[in-house]
């Protein structure tokens, strides 16, 4: 767009009508893009080329802002030295928020400047000019998919392609040998199978060579150097020249011309780019392209990589700026058959369990679990690291890989925590689908759970208001004069030791045993659930209607993901196993002290019907196209907090022997990882190869004695400034969590999730101390800002660790007494000296042992903010007594969960919940405001 303001700076520049950017512009604007200009003045009109270039910069910055691209300009003073420039470059190289930059040196400086040194100081992955020796070298040897290609040659190739002429086999001549255009243009034409000759101003046979060219690219920087009569009839001519020649008819006294005498050349060429206005806009377009790469490894995994180019301020904007592959394409790429996939729109699908049966003889891939140090309330990036790691393995190292993650509850999504799709450039997409209904699994669990709750209270009500015979007549009704037990009733009779199948053959005593569950209301452990944060449902009174005839009791609602049915879904290894687990769920005890199960209630089959689709894993993808299974989302404190066994098993078969499956364990290693090993791996039979332990400088400073970190409150200065002493003290927590992982015989790789406030010295200290503590390796990661590329070093460390010897072992034998298993976890994992069972907990130990549940694994329910039971105790506390307040049973899922302190199973809404920012665009249909 031309305006008076822009005209001031672009006195005689021709602006492209289609792009609104100067045709002379050669700058890339990446999010955020930085251009370092050294020794320029922005004031006044332009009397030399360096000032003219600054005018083009201002025009470009304005245009970039208008189309929503973040571009920053760093202007160093005229007094800046070469060392100052190098220092600025080093800072930008190390800043994960900067994805690329260009250094523009002055043309008329009298200071000694080593341009080669400065060019090569730019990190290759941020060298958007493509001029460093590494990028230029890759281009020269044909590694076109693994380097930045200078924008103008890339634009020239696109212009040639658009003519429809095949480059292969043609004779091409490049006039000019600059590093910016001529030399890379030669390489691009050569690797596209042309026969290429490079000429320059001193080539004595220039006219003769030009006359042989089917394709002519001129970038000599000399006005009208190539004459029209030299050109071969029908040739393609690309003129890259921007030259100023005197012209008294112009207000400025000069005009812009190309390197080719256009007026005569256009008569002979079949295609020719005019100057000005020809190559410049295409140059800008090429700079703004996302680089893509398609790789094949085993199954065809198509992955996009490179930086997204728009100005992005929120996770959902990043997600929505990415166009995901059709999910049926993802399914094909990973080796699933069409009849094994059930599509839910274009971006998600259910995978049938028949795939696991088909692949049963396929060897498993490598199994990696991502966990973390004890976090701050803000979280330290386990989900983001999980996604970054699989993007690095799949999109950058070309391995077969799957991520297996939990489905988040919509309660926190609308509350204060927000979603759980990862963050930055490491997300599962579409993140709004991931964070909301997905395919309805959580809704199915809500329905199933509440059916059980209704069945419990209905059974108590009917037993209170009917005789044995009336109950029997209704439970086993006569249909057309015939009574018949259902299958589930036969199972109840067998449980009671009654081996009869004829309803008329039962004695009165047997009828009484059959119809009377005799539930003790004070022992009911089954609660209603809702997938919404609602503090006012934490305690409720039910049975207030007159139709309930005075039967009322205190009850409560929990969040859906805390339902035992969710834990059952996560630990089942098939539909039959899930049905059996659903039937074993204990809802209360009878007045005789016997467990009452869902099978006793007669509801098991109905639960299986409600859960028949939920048992199928959900297939999605990351921003870079790597596949993801999203399945189950058990609460990480009262349950084991891991995604489903089924998803892991199918993924391990799909990736094959050399592939990787990366899953995540909720909370810190003392909770999620311990439960992953002792519960999930025990039931699945799977054995992990590597533990990835996520650590942050922020959390370690907190463990070193830093101020409290609170969600929604700005971080104290201790977390914004370098403090190596505070950090070193906090590494005690890192040390302990490394020991916890190694206790299970699995190598540990520490992923140091870098934030922009972290200094190099701080990150290096964490890496050093992690290795000293026994980690197989420790790696700084910048995946949040850079996507999979920022986790390549982590992925390589994981690859190496997966080849290391592993001697996996459980922490305890399940046959040990309940108290001994709890004590082992408290002492070995938390660092306690002993445990203390409060009276209610002691009674439960006796009860569950008597009921036959004493051999179940232990699922500790404690705060995730400390290794101890006290969230204020940071670092690695030792010598404390761990109090066990109560013990509860999830018999269907298959564990006992001791309560260490008070556990809230229904979150509340904050004063300003996330839903204030969530909205739907009625025009586009897009969701806004999720994070």
mmCIF file with all atom_site columns, C-alpha atoms in Angstrom, residues 16-205:
data_model
loop_
_atom_site.group_PDB
_atom_site.id
_atom_site.type_symbol
_atom_site.label_atom_id
_atom_site.label_alt_id
_atom_site.label_comp_id
_atom_site.label_asym_id
_atom_site.label_entity_id
_atom_site.label_seq_id
_atom_site.pdbx_PDB_ins_code
_atom_site.Cartn_x
_atom_site.Cartn_y
_atom_site.Cartn_z
_atom_site.occupancy
_atom_site.B_iso_or_equiv
_atom_site.pdbx_formal_charge
_atom_site.auth_seq_id
_atom_site.auth_comp_id
_atom_site.auth_asym_id
_atom_site.auth_atom_id
_atom_site.pdbx_PDB_model_num
ATOM 1   C CA . UNK A 1 16  ? 4.157  -4.394  -5.352  1.00 0.00 ? 16  UNK A CA 1
ATOM 2   C CA . UNK A 1 17  ? 0.411  -3.988  -5.596  1.00 0.00 ? 17  UNK A CA 1
ATOM 3   C CA . UNK A 1 18  ? -0.122 -7.594  -4.583  1.00 0.00 ? 18  UNK A CA 1
ATOM 4   C CA . UNK A 1 19  ? 2.095  -7.824  -1.522  1.00 0.00 ? 19  UNK A CA 1
ATOM 5   C CA . UNK A 1 20  ? 2.332  -4.270  -0.248  1.00 0.00 ? 20  UNK A CA 1
ATOM 6   C CA . UNK A 1 21  ? 6.074  -4.803  0.193   1.00 0.00 ? 21  UNK A CA 1
ATOM 7   C CA . UNK A 1 22  ? 8.893  -3.070  -1.600  1.00 0.00 ? 22  UNK A CA 1
ATOM 8   C CA . UNK A 1 23  ? 10.017 -4.976  -4.651  1.00 0.00 ? 23  UNK A CA 1
ATOM 9   C CA . UNK A 1 24  ? 13.573 -4.504  -3.413  1.00 0.00 ? 24  UNK A CA 1
ATOM 10  C CA . UNK A 1 25  ? 12.859 -6.132  -0.056  1.00 0.00 ? 25  UNK A CA 1
ATOM 11  C CA . UNK A 1 26  ? 14.865 -9.247  0.695   1.00 0.00 ? 26  UNK A CA 1
ATOM 12  C CA . UNK A 1 27  ? 14.025 -9.714  4.373   1.00 0.00 ? 27  UNK A CA 1
ATOM 13  C CA . UNK A 1 28  ? 12.425 -12.688 6.135   1.00 0.00 ? 28  UNK A CA 1
ATOM 14  C CA . UNK A 1 29  ? 9.949  -11.964 8.902   1.00 0.00 ? 29  UNK A CA 1
ATOM 15  C CA . UNK A 1 30  ? 9.705  -14.985 11.155  1.00 0.00 ? 30  UNK A CA 1
ATOM 16  C CA . UNK A 1 31  ? 7.978  -15.008 14.562  1.00 0.00 ? 31  UNK A CA 1
ATOM 17  C CA . UNK A 1 32  ? 9.599  -12.935 15.850  1.00 0.00 ? 32  UNK A CA 1
ATOM 18  C CA . UNK A 1 33  ? 12.097 -11.844 13.239  1.00 0.00 ? 33  UNK A CA 1
ATOM 19  C CA . UNK A 1 34  ? 15.012 -9.605  14.058  1.00 0.00 ? 34  UNK A CA 1
ATOM 20  C CA . UNK A 1 35  ? 17.043 -7.539  11.614  1.00 0.00 ? 35  UNK A CA 1
ATOM 21  C CA . UNK A 1 36  ? 20.303 -6.215  13.008  1.00 0.00 ? 36  UNK A CA 1
ATOM 22  C CA . UNK A 1 37  ? 21.346 -3.003  11.255  1.00 0.00 ? 37  UNK A CA 1
ATOM 23  C CA . UNK A 1 38  ? 24.757 -1.672  12.070  1.00 0.00 ? 38  UNK A CA 1
ATOM 24  C CA . UNK A 1 39  ? 25.663 1.981   11.736  1.00 0.00 ? 39  UNK A CA 1
ATOM 25  C CA . UNK A 1 40  ? 22.589 3.452   10.063  1.00 0.00 ? 40  UNK A CA 1
ATOM 26  C CA . UNK A 1 41  ? 20.769 6.732   10.482  1.00 0.00 ? 41  UNK A CA 1
ATOM 27  C CA . UNK A 1 42  ? 16.988 6.780   10.116  1.00 0.00 ? 42  UNK A CA 1
ATOM 28  C CA . UNK A 1 43  ? 16.588 10.539  9.728   1.00 0.00 ? 43  UNK A CA 1
ATOM 29  C CA . UNK A 1 44  ? 16.152 12.497  6.522   1.00 0.00 ? 44  UNK A CA 1
ATOM 30  C CA . UNK A 1 45  ? 16.303 11.590  2.828   1.00 0.00 ? 45  UNK A CA 1
ATOM 31  C CA . UNK A 1 46  ? 18.726 9.084   1.430   1.00 0.00 ? 46  UNK A CA 1
ATOM 32  C CA . UNK A 1 47  ? 21.991 9.996   -0.149  1.00 0.00 ? 47  UNK A CA 1
ATOM 33  C CA . UNK A 1 48  ? 23.637 6.571   -0.271  1.00 0.00 ? 48  UNK A CA 1
ATOM 34  C CA . UNK A 1 49  ? 22.619 2.931   -0.762  1.00 0.00 ? 49  UNK A CA 1
ATOM 35  C CA . UNK A 1 50  ? 22.828 2.065   2.947   1.00 0.00 ? 50  UNK A CA 1
ATOM 36  C CA . UNK A 1 51  ? 20.258 4.735   3.762   1.00 0.00 ? 51  UNK A CA 1
ATOM 37  C CA . UNK A 1 52  ? 18.080 3.574   0.873   1.00 0.00 ? 52  UNK A CA 1
ATOM 38  C CA . UNK A 1 53  ? 18.139 0.042   2.296   1.00 0.00 ? 53  UNK A CA 1
ATOM 39  C CA . UNK A 1 54  ? 16.962 1.408   5.627   1.00 0.00 ? 54  UNK A CA 1
ATOM 40  C CA . UNK A 1 55  ? 14.005 2.994   3.844   1.00 0.00 ? 55  UNK A CA 1
ATOM 41  C CA . UNK A 1 56  ? 13.127 -0.399  2.398   1.00 0.00 ? 56  UNK A CA 1
ATOM 42  C CA . UNK A 1 57  ? 13.373 -1.835  5.900   1.00 0.00 ? 57  UNK A CA 1
ATOM 43  C CA . UNK A 1 58  ? 10.891 0.654   7.288   1.00 0.00 ? 58  UNK A CA 1
ATOM 44  C CA . UNK A 1 59  ? 8.496  -0.073  4.455   1.00 0.00 ? 59  UNK A CA 1
ATOM 45  C CA . UNK A 1 60  ? 8.854  -3.792  5.110   1.00 0.00 ? 60  UNK A CA 1
ATOM 46  C CA . UNK A 1 61  ? 8.377  -3.483  8.849   1.00 0.00 ? 61  UNK A CA 1
ATOM 47  C CA . UNK A 1 62  ? 5.197  -1.521  8.279   1.00 0.00 ? 62  UNK A CA 1
ATOM 48  C CA . UNK A 1 63  ? 3.893  -4.040  5.771   1.00 0.00 ? 63  UNK A CA 1
ATOM 49  C CA . UNK A 1 64  ? 4.793  -6.908  8.103   1.00 0.00 ? 64  UNK A CA 1
ATOM 50  C CA . UNK A 1 65  ? 2.820  -5.312  10.910  1.00 0.00 ? 65  UNK A CA 1
ATOM 51  C CA . UNK A 1 66  ? -0.185 -4.864  8.635   1.00 0.00 ? 66  UNK A CA 1
ATOM 52  C CA . UNK A 1 67  ? -0.324 -8.585  7.815   1.00 0.00 ? 67  UNK A CA 1
ATOM 53  C CA . UNK A 1 68  ? 0.215  -9.722  11.393  1.00 0.00 ? 68  UNK A CA 1
ATOM 54  C CA . UNK A 1 69  ? 3.886  -10.686 11.366  1.00 0.00 ? 69  UNK A CA 1
ATOM 55  C CA . UNK A 1 70  ? 6.122  -9.823  14.281  1.00 0.00 ? 70  UNK A CA 1
ATOM 56  C CA . UNK A 1 71  ? 9.334  -8.175  13.071  1.00 0.00 ? 71  UNK A CA 1
ATOM 57  C CA . UNK A 1 72  ? 11.757 -6.381  15.356  1.00 0.00 ? 72  UNK A CA 1
ATOM 58  C CA . UNK A 1 73  ? 14.557 -4.028  14.350  1.00 0.00 ? 73  UNK A CA 1
ATOM 59  C CA . UNK A 1 74  ? 17.717 -3.810  16.421  1.00 0.00 ? 74  UNK A CA 1
ATOM 60  C CA . UNK A 1 75  ? 19.794 -0.788  15.400  1.00 0.00 ? 75  UNK A CA 1
ATOM 61  C CA . UNK A 1 76  ? 23.339 -0.669  16.687  1.00 0.00 ? 76  UNK A CA 1
ATOM 62  C CA . UNK A 1 77  ? 24.987 2.756   16.924  1.00 0.00 ? 77  UNK A CA 1
ATOM 63  C CA . UNK A 1 78  ? 27.640 4.035   14.531  1.00 0.00 ? 78  UNK A CA 1
ATOM 64  C CA . UNK A 1 79  ? 30.196 3.554   17.288  1.00 0.00 ? 79  UNK A CA 1
ATOM 65  C CA . UNK A 1 80  ? 29.513 -0.182  17.547  1.00 0.00 ? 80  UNK A CA 1
ATOM 66  C CA . UNK A 1 81  ? 32.506 -2.437  17.004  1.00 0.00 ? 81  UNK A CA 1
ATOM 67  C CA . UNK A 1 82  ? 32.711 -5.864  15.465  1.00 0.00 ? 82  UNK A CA 1
ATOM 68  C CA . UNK A 1 83  ? 32.715 -7.308  18.974  1.00 0.00 ? 83  UNK A CA 1
ATOM 69  C CA . UNK A 1 84  ? 29.449 -5.479  19.710  1.00 0.00 ? 84  UNK A CA 1
ATOM 70  C CA . UNK A 1 85  ? 27.840 -6.978  16.621  1.00 0.00 ? 85  UNK A CA 1
ATOM 71  C CA . UNK A 1 86  ? 29.051 -10.474 17.564  1.00 0.00 ? 86  UNK A CA 1
ATOM 72  C CA . UNK A 1 87  ? 27.714 -10.064 21.092  1.00 0.00 ? 87  UNK A CA 1
ATOM 73  C CA . UNK A 1 88  ? 24.303 -9.076  19.741  1.00 0.00 ? 88  UNK A CA 1
ATOM 74  C CA . UNK A 1 89  ? 24.298 -12.096 17.409  1.00 0.00 ? 89  UNK A CA 1
ATOM 75  C CA . UNK A 1 90  ? 25.215 -14.432 20.277  1.00 0.00 ? 90  UNK A CA 1
ATOM 76  C CA . UNK A 1 91  ? 22.293 -13.107 22.296  1.00 0.00 ? 91  UNK A CA 1
ATOM 77  C CA . UNK A 1 92  ? 19.860 -13.714 19.458  1.00 0.00 ? 92  UNK A CA 1
ATOM 78  C CA . UNK A 1 93  ? 21.274 -17.181 18.833  1.00 0.00 ? 93  UNK A CA 1
ATOM 79  C CA . UNK A 1 94  ? 20.547 -18.106 22.430  1.00 0.00 ? 94  UNK A CA 1
ATOM 80  C CA . UNK A 1 95  ? 17.093 -16.565 22.623  1.00 0.00 ? 95  UNK A CA 1
ATOM 81  C CA . UNK A 1 96  ? 14.484 -19.311 21.980  1.00 0.00 ? 96  UNK A CA 1
ATOM 82  C CA . UNK A 1 97  ? 11.877 -16.632 21.271  1.00 0.00 ? 97  UNK A CA 1
ATOM 83  C CA . UNK A 1 98  ? 13.804 -15.525 18.169  1.00 0.00 ? 98  UNK A CA 1
ATOM 84  C CA . UNK A 1 99  ? 13.345 -17.936 15.301  1.00 0.00 ? 99  UNK A CA 1
ATOM 85  C CA . UNK A 1 100 ? 15.478 -16.230 12.707  1.00 0.00 ? 100 UNK A CA 1
ATOM 86  C CA . UNK A 1 101 ? 17.379 -13.047 11.881  1.00 0.00 ? 101 UNK A CA 1
ATOM 87  C CA . UNK A 1 102 ? 19.390 -11.253 9.240   1.00 0.00 ? 102 UNK A CA 1
ATOM 88  C CA . UNK A 1 103 ? 22.474 -9.130  9.854   1.00 0.00 ? 103 UNK A CA 1
ATOM 89  C CA . UNK A 1 104 ? 22.828 -6.163  7.504   1.00 0.00 ? 104 UNK A CA 1
ATOM 90  C CA . UNK A 1 105 ? 26.258 -4.522  7.614   1.00 0.00 ? 105 UNK A CA 1
ATOM 91  C CA . UNK A 1 106 ? 26.897 -0.960  6.392   1.00 0.00 ? 106 UNK A CA 1
ATOM 92  C CA . UNK A 1 107 ? 28.246 -0.548  2.887   1.00 0.00 ? 107 UNK A CA 1
ATOM 93  C CA . UNK A 1 108 ? 30.340 2.510   3.708   1.00 0.00 ? 108 UNK A CA 1
ATOM 94  C CA . UNK A 1 109 ? 31.818 1.735   7.118   1.00 0.00 ? 109 UNK A CA 1
ATOM 95  C CA . UNK A 1 110 ? 35.390 2.755   7.822   1.00 0.00 ? 110 UNK A CA 1
ATOM 96  C CA . UNK A 1 111 ? 35.657 0.251   10.682  1.00 0.00 ? 111 UNK A CA 1
ATOM 97  C CA . UNK A 1 112 ? 37.493 -3.055  10.185  1.00 0.00 ? 112 UNK A CA 1
ATOM 98  C CA . UNK A 1 113 ? 34.758 -5.709  9.891   1.00 0.00 ? 113 UNK A CA 1
ATOM 99  C CA . UNK A 1 114 ? 35.259 -9.389  9.114   1.00 0.00 ? 114 UNK A CA 1
ATOM 100 C CA . UNK A 1 115 ? 32.025 -10.039 7.216   1.00 0.00 ? 115 UNK A CA 1
ATOM 101 C CA . UNK A 1 116 ? 32.721 -13.766 6.923   1.00 0.00 ? 116 UNK A CA 1
ATOM 102 C CA . UNK A 1 117 ? 33.154 -14.049 10.693  1.00 0.00 ? 117 UNK A CA 1
ATOM 103 C CA . UNK A 1 118 ? 29.901 -12.192 11.333  1.00 0.00 ? 118 UNK A CA 1
ATOM 104 C CA . UNK A 1 119 ? 27.967 -14.189 8.736   1.00 0.00 ? 119 UNK A CA 1
ATOM 105 C CA . UNK A 1 120 ? 29.109 -17.477 10.258  1.00 0.00 ? 120 UNK A CA 1
ATOM 106 C CA . UNK A 1 121 ? 28.383 -16.288 13.784  1.00 0.00 ? 121 UNK A CA 1
ATOM 107 C CA . UNK A 1 122 ? 24.666 -16.600 13.051  1.00 0.00 ? 122 UNK A CA 1
ATOM 108 C CA . UNK A 1 123 ? 23.356 -19.981 14.214  1.00 0.00 ? 123 UNK A CA 1
ATOM 109 C CA . UNK A 1 124 ? 22.655 -22.081 11.080  1.00 0.00 ? 124 UNK A CA 1
ATOM 110 C CA . UNK A 1 125 ? 19.116 -22.840 12.198  1.00 0.00 ? 125 UNK A CA 1
ATOM 111 C CA . UNK A 1 126 ? 18.414 -19.100 12.507  1.00 0.00 ? 126 UNK A CA 1
ATOM 112 C CA . UNK A 1 127 ? 20.315 -18.038 9.395   1.00 0.00 ? 127 UNK A CA 1
ATOM 113 C CA . UNK A 1 128 ? 17.282 -17.121 7.316   1.00 0.00 ? 128 UNK A CA 1
ATOM 114 C CA . UNK A 1 129 ? 19.551 -15.482 4.723   1.00 0.00 ? 129 UNK A CA 1
ATOM 115 C CA . UNK A 1 130 ? 21.119 -18.912 4.161   1.00 0.00 ? 130 UNK A CA 1
ATOM 116 C CA . UNK A 1 131 ? 24.568 -17.336 3.864   1.00 0.00 ? 131 UNK A CA 1
ATOM 117 C CA . UNK A 1 132 ? 26.506 -19.103 6.597   1.00 0.00 ? 132 UNK A CA 1
ATOM 118 C CA . UNK A 1 133 ? 29.108 -21.644 5.541   1.00 0.00 ? 133 UNK A CA 1
ATOM 119 C CA . UNK A 1 134 ? 26.988 -24.483 6.940   1.00 0.00 ? 134 UNK A CA 1
ATOM 120 C CA . UNK A 1 135 ? 23.838 -23.561 5.022   1.00 0.00 ? 135 UNK A CA 1
ATOM 121 C CA . UNK A 1 136 ? 25.783 -22.712 1.879   1.00 0.00 ? 136 UNK A CA 1
ATOM 122 C CA . UNK A 1 137 ? 27.688 -25.988 2.170   1.00 0.00 ? 137 UNK A CA 1
ATOM 123 C CA . UNK A 1 138 ? 24.531 -28.035 2.504   1.00 0.00 ? 138 UNK A CA 1
ATOM 124 C CA . UNK A 1 139 ? 23.074 -26.310 -0.520  1.00 0.00 ? 139 UNK A CA 1
ATOM 125 C CA . UNK A 1 140 ? 26.207 -26.896 -2.572  1.00 0.00 ? 140 UNK A CA 1
ATOM 126 C CA . UNK A 1 141 ? 26.104 -30.641 -1.878  1.00 0.00 ? 141 UNK A CA 1
ATOM 127 C CA . UNK A 1 142 ? 22.401 -30.946 -2.559  1.00 0.00 ? 142 UNK A CA 1
ATOM 128 C CA . UNK A 1 143 ? 20.925 -31.151 0.968   1.00 0.00 ? 143 UNK A CA 1
ATOM 129 C CA . UNK A 1 144 ? 18.075 -28.893 -0.104  1.00 0.00 ? 144 UNK A CA 1
ATOM 130 C CA . UNK A 1 145 ? 15.657 -30.074 2.580   1.00 0.00 ? 145 UNK A CA 1
ATOM 131 C CA . UNK A 1 146 ? 18.072 -29.486 5.440   1.00 0.00 ? 146 UNK A CA 1
ATOM 132 C CA . UNK A 1 147 ? 19.136 -25.881 5.026   1.00 0.00 ? 147 UNK A CA 1
ATOM 133 C CA . UNK A 1 148 ? 17.908 -22.348 4.537   1.00 0.00 ? 148 UNK A CA 1
ATOM 134 C CA . UNK A 1 149 ? 17.954 -21.545 0.816   1.00 0.00 ? 149 UNK A CA 1
ATOM 135 C CA . UNK A 1 150 ? 18.567 -17.874 0.030   1.00 0.00 ? 150 UNK A CA 1
ATOM 136 C CA . UNK A 1 151 ? 15.234 -16.304 -0.805  1.00 0.00 ? 151 UNK A CA 1
ATOM 137 C CA . UNK A 1 152 ? 15.931 -14.728 -4.185  1.00 0.00 ? 152 UNK A CA 1
ATOM 138 C CA . UNK A 1 153 ? 17.294 -17.909 -5.858  1.00 0.00 ? 153 UNK A CA 1
ATOM 139 C CA . UNK A 1 154 ? 14.404 -19.852 -4.384  1.00 0.00 ? 154 UNK A CA 1
ATOM 140 C CA . UNK A 1 155 ? 11.995 -17.256 -5.788  1.00 0.00 ? 155 UNK A CA 1
ATOM 141 C CA . UNK A 1 156 ? 13.678 -17.465 -9.181  1.00 0.00 ? 156 UNK A CA 1
ATOM 142 C CA . UNK A 1 157 ? 13.194 -21.239 -9.202  1.00 0.00 ? 157 UNK A CA 1
ATOM 143 C CA . UNK A 1 158 ? 9.518  -20.755 -8.418  1.00 0.00 ? 158 UNK A CA 1
ATOM 144 C CA . UNK A 1 159 ? 9.153  -18.256 -11.259 1.00 0.00 ? 159 UNK A CA 1
ATOM 145 C CA . UNK A 1 160 ? 10.791 -20.738 -13.629 1.00 0.00 ? 160 UNK A CA 1
ATOM 146 C CA . UNK A 1 161 ? 8.504  -23.513 -12.385 1.00 0.00 ? 161 UNK A CA 1
ATOM 147 C CA . UNK A 1 162 ? 5.438  -21.364 -13.023 1.00 0.00 ? 162 UNK A CA 1
ATOM 148 C CA . UNK A 1 163 ? 6.356  -21.096 -16.698 1.00 0.00 ? 163 UNK A CA 1
ATOM 149 C CA . UNK A 1 164 ? 5.672  -24.817 -16.987 1.00 0.00 ? 164 UNK A CA 1
ATOM 150 C CA . UNK A 1 165 ? 9.122  -25.452 -18.510 1.00 0.00 ? 165 UNK A CA 1
ATOM 151 C CA . UNK A 1 166 ? 11.002 -28.486 -17.186 1.00 0.00 ? 166 UNK A CA 1
ATOM 152 C CA . UNK A 1 167 ? 14.417 -27.489 -15.812 1.00 0.00 ? 167 UNK A CA 1
ATOM 153 C CA . UNK A 1 168 ? 15.891 -30.962 -16.143 1.00 0.00 ? 168 UNK A CA 1
ATOM 154 C CA . UNK A 1 169 ? 18.055 -31.265 -19.242 1.00 0.00 ? 169 UNK A CA 1
ATOM 155 C CA . UNK A 1 170 ? 18.036 -27.557 -20.067 1.00 0.00 ? 170 UNK A CA 1
ATOM 156 C CA . UNK A 1 171 ? 21.134 -25.403 -20.531 1.00 0.00 ? 171 UNK A CA 1
ATOM 157 C CA . UNK A 1 172 ? 21.148 -22.693 -17.882 1.00 0.00 ? 172 UNK A CA 1
ATOM 158 C CA . UNK A 1 173 ? 23.421 -19.666 -17.578 1.00 0.00 ? 173 UNK A CA 1
ATOM 159 C CA . UNK A 1 174 ? 23.795 -17.652 -14.385 1.00 0.00 ? 174 UNK A CA 1
ATOM 160 C CA . UNK A 1 175 ? 25.380 -14.232 -14.703 1.00 0.00 ? 175 UNK A CA 1
ATOM 161 C CA . UNK A 1 176 ? 26.789 -13.224 -11.340 1.00 0.00 ? 176 UNK A CA 1
ATOM 162 C CA . UNK A 1 177 ? 28.503 -15.226 -8.625  1.00 0.00 ? 177 UNK A CA 1
ATOM 163 C CA . UNK A 1 178 ? 27.497 -13.509 -5.398  1.00 0.00 ? 178 UNK A CA 1
ATOM 164 C CA . UNK A 1 179 ? 26.821 -15.560 -2.290  1.00 0.00 ? 179 UNK A CA 1
ATOM 165 C CA . UNK A 1 180 ? 23.331 -14.091 -2.114  1.00 0.00 ? 180 UNK A CA 1
ATOM 166 C CA . UNK A 1 181 ? 22.076 -14.901 -5.629  1.00 0.00 ? 181 UNK A CA 1
ATOM 167 C CA . UNK A 1 182 ? 24.576 -16.137 -8.220  1.00 0.00 ? 182 UNK A CA 1
ATOM 168 C CA . UNK A 1 183 ? 26.296 -19.012 -6.410  1.00 0.00 ? 183 UNK A CA 1
ATOM 169 C CA . UNK A 1 184 ? 23.166 -20.506 -4.773  1.00 0.00 ? 184 UNK A CA 1
ATOM 170 C CA . UNK A 1 185 ? 21.243 -20.041 -8.055  1.00 0.00 ? 185 UNK A CA 1
ATOM 171 C CA . UNK A 1 186 ? 23.892 -22.158 -9.794  1.00 0.00 ? 186 UNK A CA 1
ATOM 172 C CA . UNK A 1 187 ? 23.504 -24.891 -7.149  1.00 0.00 ? 187 UNK A CA 1
ATOM 173 C CA . UNK A 1 188 ? 19.701 -24.929 -7.290  1.00 0.00 ? 188 UNK A CA 1
ATOM 174 C CA . UNK A 1 189 ? 19.670 -25.258 -11.072 1.00 0.00 ? 189 UNK A CA 1
ATOM 175 C CA . UNK A 1 190 ? 22.347 -27.938 -10.935 1.00 0.00 ? 190 UNK A CA 1
ATOM 176 C CA . UNK A 1 191 ? 20.445 -30.048 -8.346  1.00 0.00 ? 191 UNK A CA 1
ATOM 177 C CA . UNK A 1 192 ? 17.347 -29.664 -10.504 1.00 0.00 ? 192 UNK A CA 1
ATOM 178 C CA . UNK A 1 193 ? 19.298 -31.400 -13.291 1.00 0.00 ? 193 UNK A CA 1
ATOM 179 C CA . UNK A 1 194 ? 20.140 -28.483 -15.558 1.00 0.00 ? 194 UNK A CA 1
ATOM 180 C CA . UNK A 1 195 ? 23.531 -28.036 -17.234 1.00 0.00 ? 195 UNK A CA 1
ATOM 181 C CA . UNK A 1 196 ? 24.782 -24.837 -15.649 1.00 0.00 ? 196 UNK A CA 1
ATOM 182 C CA . UNK A 1 197 ? 27.385 -22.240 -16.656 1.00 0.00 ? 197 UNK A CA 1
ATOM 183 C CA . UNK A 1 198 ? 28.265 -19.364 -14.352 1.00 0.00 ? 198 UNK A CA 1
ATOM 184 C CA . UNK A 1 199 ? 29.492 -16.126 -15.911 1.00 0.00 ? 199 UNK A CA 1
ATOM 185 C CA . UNK A 1 200 ? 30.426 -12.728 -14.559 1.00 0.00 ? 200 UNK A CA 1
ATOM 186 C CA . UNK A 1 201 ? 31.392 -9.292  -15.764 1.00 0.00 ? 201 UNK A CA 1
ATOM 187 C CA . UNK A 1 202 ? 34.893 -10.412 -16.776 1.00 0.00 ? 202 UNK A CA 1
ATOM 188 C CA . UNK A 1 203 ? 33.753 -13.430 -18.818 1.00 0.00 ? 203 UNK A CA 1
ATOM 189 C CA . UNK A 1 204 ? 35.211 -12.687 -22.258 1.00 0.00 ? 204 UNK A CA 1
ATOM 190 C CA . UNK A 1 205 ? 32.647 -14.837 -24.100 1.00 0.00 ? 205 UNK A CA 1
#
